[in-house]
Short mmCIF file of C-alpha atoms in Angstrom, two decimals:
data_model
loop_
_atom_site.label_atom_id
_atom_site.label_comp_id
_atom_site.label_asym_id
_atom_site.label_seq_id
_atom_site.Cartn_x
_atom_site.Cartn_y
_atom_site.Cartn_z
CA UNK I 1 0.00 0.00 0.00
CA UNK I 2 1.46 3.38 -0.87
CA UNK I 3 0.19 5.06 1.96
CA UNK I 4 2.24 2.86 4.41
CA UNK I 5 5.23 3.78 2.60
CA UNK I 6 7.53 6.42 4.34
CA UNK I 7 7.63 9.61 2.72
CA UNK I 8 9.89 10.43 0.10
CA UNK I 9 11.68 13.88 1.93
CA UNK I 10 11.76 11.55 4.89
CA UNK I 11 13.05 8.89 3.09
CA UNK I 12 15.85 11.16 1.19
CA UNK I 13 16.56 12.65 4.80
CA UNK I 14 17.04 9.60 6.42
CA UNK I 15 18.93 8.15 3.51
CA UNK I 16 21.65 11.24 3.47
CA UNK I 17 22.04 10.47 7.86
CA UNK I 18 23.32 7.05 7.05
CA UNK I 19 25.40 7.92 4.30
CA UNK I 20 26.78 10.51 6.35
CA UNK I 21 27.75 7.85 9.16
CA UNK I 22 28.79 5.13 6.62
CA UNK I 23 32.80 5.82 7.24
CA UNK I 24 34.25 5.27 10.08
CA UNK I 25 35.87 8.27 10.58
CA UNK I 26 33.31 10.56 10.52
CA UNK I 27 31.88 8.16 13.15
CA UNK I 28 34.65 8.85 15.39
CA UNK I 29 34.01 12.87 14.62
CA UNK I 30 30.39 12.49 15.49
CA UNK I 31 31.13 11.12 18.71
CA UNK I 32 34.15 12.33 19.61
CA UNK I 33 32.24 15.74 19.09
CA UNK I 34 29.45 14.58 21.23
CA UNK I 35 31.09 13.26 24.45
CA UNK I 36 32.94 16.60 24.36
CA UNK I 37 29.84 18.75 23.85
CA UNK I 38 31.62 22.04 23.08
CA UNK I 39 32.85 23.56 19.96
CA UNK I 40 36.51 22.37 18.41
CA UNK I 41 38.60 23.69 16.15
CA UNK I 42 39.89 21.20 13.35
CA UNK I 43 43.31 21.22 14.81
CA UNK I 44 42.00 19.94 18.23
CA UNK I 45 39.52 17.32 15.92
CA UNK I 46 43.02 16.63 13.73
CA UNK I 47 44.70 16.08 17.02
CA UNK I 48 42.28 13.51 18.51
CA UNK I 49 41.86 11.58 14.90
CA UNK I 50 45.57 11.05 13.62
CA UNK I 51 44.88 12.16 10.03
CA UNK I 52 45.52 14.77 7.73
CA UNK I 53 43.71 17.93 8.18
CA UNK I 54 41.85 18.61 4.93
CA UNK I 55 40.98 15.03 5.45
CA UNK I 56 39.66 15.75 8.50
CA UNK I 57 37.85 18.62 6.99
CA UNK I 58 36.44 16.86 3.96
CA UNK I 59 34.52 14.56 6.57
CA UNK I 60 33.21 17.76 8.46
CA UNK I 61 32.09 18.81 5.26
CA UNK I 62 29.98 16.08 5.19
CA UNK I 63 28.83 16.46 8.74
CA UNK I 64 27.74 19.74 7.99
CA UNK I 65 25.69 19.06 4.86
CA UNK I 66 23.61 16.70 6.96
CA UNK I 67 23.79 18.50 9.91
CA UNK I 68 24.90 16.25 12.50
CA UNK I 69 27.83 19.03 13.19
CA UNK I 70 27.13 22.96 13.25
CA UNK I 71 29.60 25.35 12.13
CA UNK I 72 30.44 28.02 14.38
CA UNK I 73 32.88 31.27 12.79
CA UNK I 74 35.21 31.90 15.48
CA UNK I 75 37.38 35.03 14.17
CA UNK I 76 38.78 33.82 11.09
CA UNK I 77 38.63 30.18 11.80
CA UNK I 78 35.78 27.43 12.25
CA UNK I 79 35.00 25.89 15.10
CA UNK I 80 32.98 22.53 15.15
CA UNK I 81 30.34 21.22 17.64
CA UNK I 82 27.57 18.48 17.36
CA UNK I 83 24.05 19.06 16.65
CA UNK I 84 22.57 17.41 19.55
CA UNK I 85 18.86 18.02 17.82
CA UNK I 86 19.87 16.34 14.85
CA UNK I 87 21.79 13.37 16.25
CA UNK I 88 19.01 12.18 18.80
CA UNK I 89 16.67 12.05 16.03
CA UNK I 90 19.09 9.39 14.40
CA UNK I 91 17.91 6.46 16.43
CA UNK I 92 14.11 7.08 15.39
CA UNK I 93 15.32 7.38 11.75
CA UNK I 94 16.89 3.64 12.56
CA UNK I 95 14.10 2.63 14.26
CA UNK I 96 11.65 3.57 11.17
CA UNK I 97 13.57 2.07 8.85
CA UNK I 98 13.46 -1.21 10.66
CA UNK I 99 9.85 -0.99 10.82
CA UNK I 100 9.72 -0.71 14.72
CA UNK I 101 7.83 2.56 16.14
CA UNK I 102 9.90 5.51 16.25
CA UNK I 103 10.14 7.24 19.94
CA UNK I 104 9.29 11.24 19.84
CA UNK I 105 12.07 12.96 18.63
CA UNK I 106 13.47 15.52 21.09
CA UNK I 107 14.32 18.72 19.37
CA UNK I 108 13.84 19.52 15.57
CA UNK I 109 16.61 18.08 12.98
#
């Protein structure tokens, strides 16, 4: 039945999250980022990780596009912190996909 498929925008939405977290280091980022809870700059992030700064960067790139990490102009550099809205939605999205019932989402994504 079409109308017990998920939406489309959802659907697209949902699909980008898991792309997102489909490489292990931007895993790490993500949580790294989230035990933390306060804004980094890449050199602390390049610090903790062990690779190559615009590696590091291309993967907050991609963190950003989703928005699982904000962006946060310090000056003339960037500072990084997790989107705590966005990231406890994630477990719903998992949990829809899987065809269990999603919990209530605190916070908007």
């Amino acid at each position: 039945m079409v109308g017990d498929l998920l939406d489309r925008g959802t659907a697209q939405t949902y699909a980008s999250w898991f792309r997102a977290l489909a490489d292990p280091t931007r895993v790490q980022i993500v949580e790294y980022l989230a035990r933390h809870a306060r804004a980094m700059s890449v050199g602390e992030i390049v610090s903790a990780i062990g690779l190559a700064q615009s590696t590091v960067s291309q993967h907050l790139k991609i963190l950003t596009e989703v928005r699982f990490v904000l962006v946060e102009p310090v000056g003339t550099a960037r500072h990084y912190r997790i989107n705590d809205a966005c990231v406890s939605c994630f477990p719903s999205a998992a949990d829809v996909v899987m065809g269990r019932p999603a919990p209530t989402p605190k916070g908007a994504c």
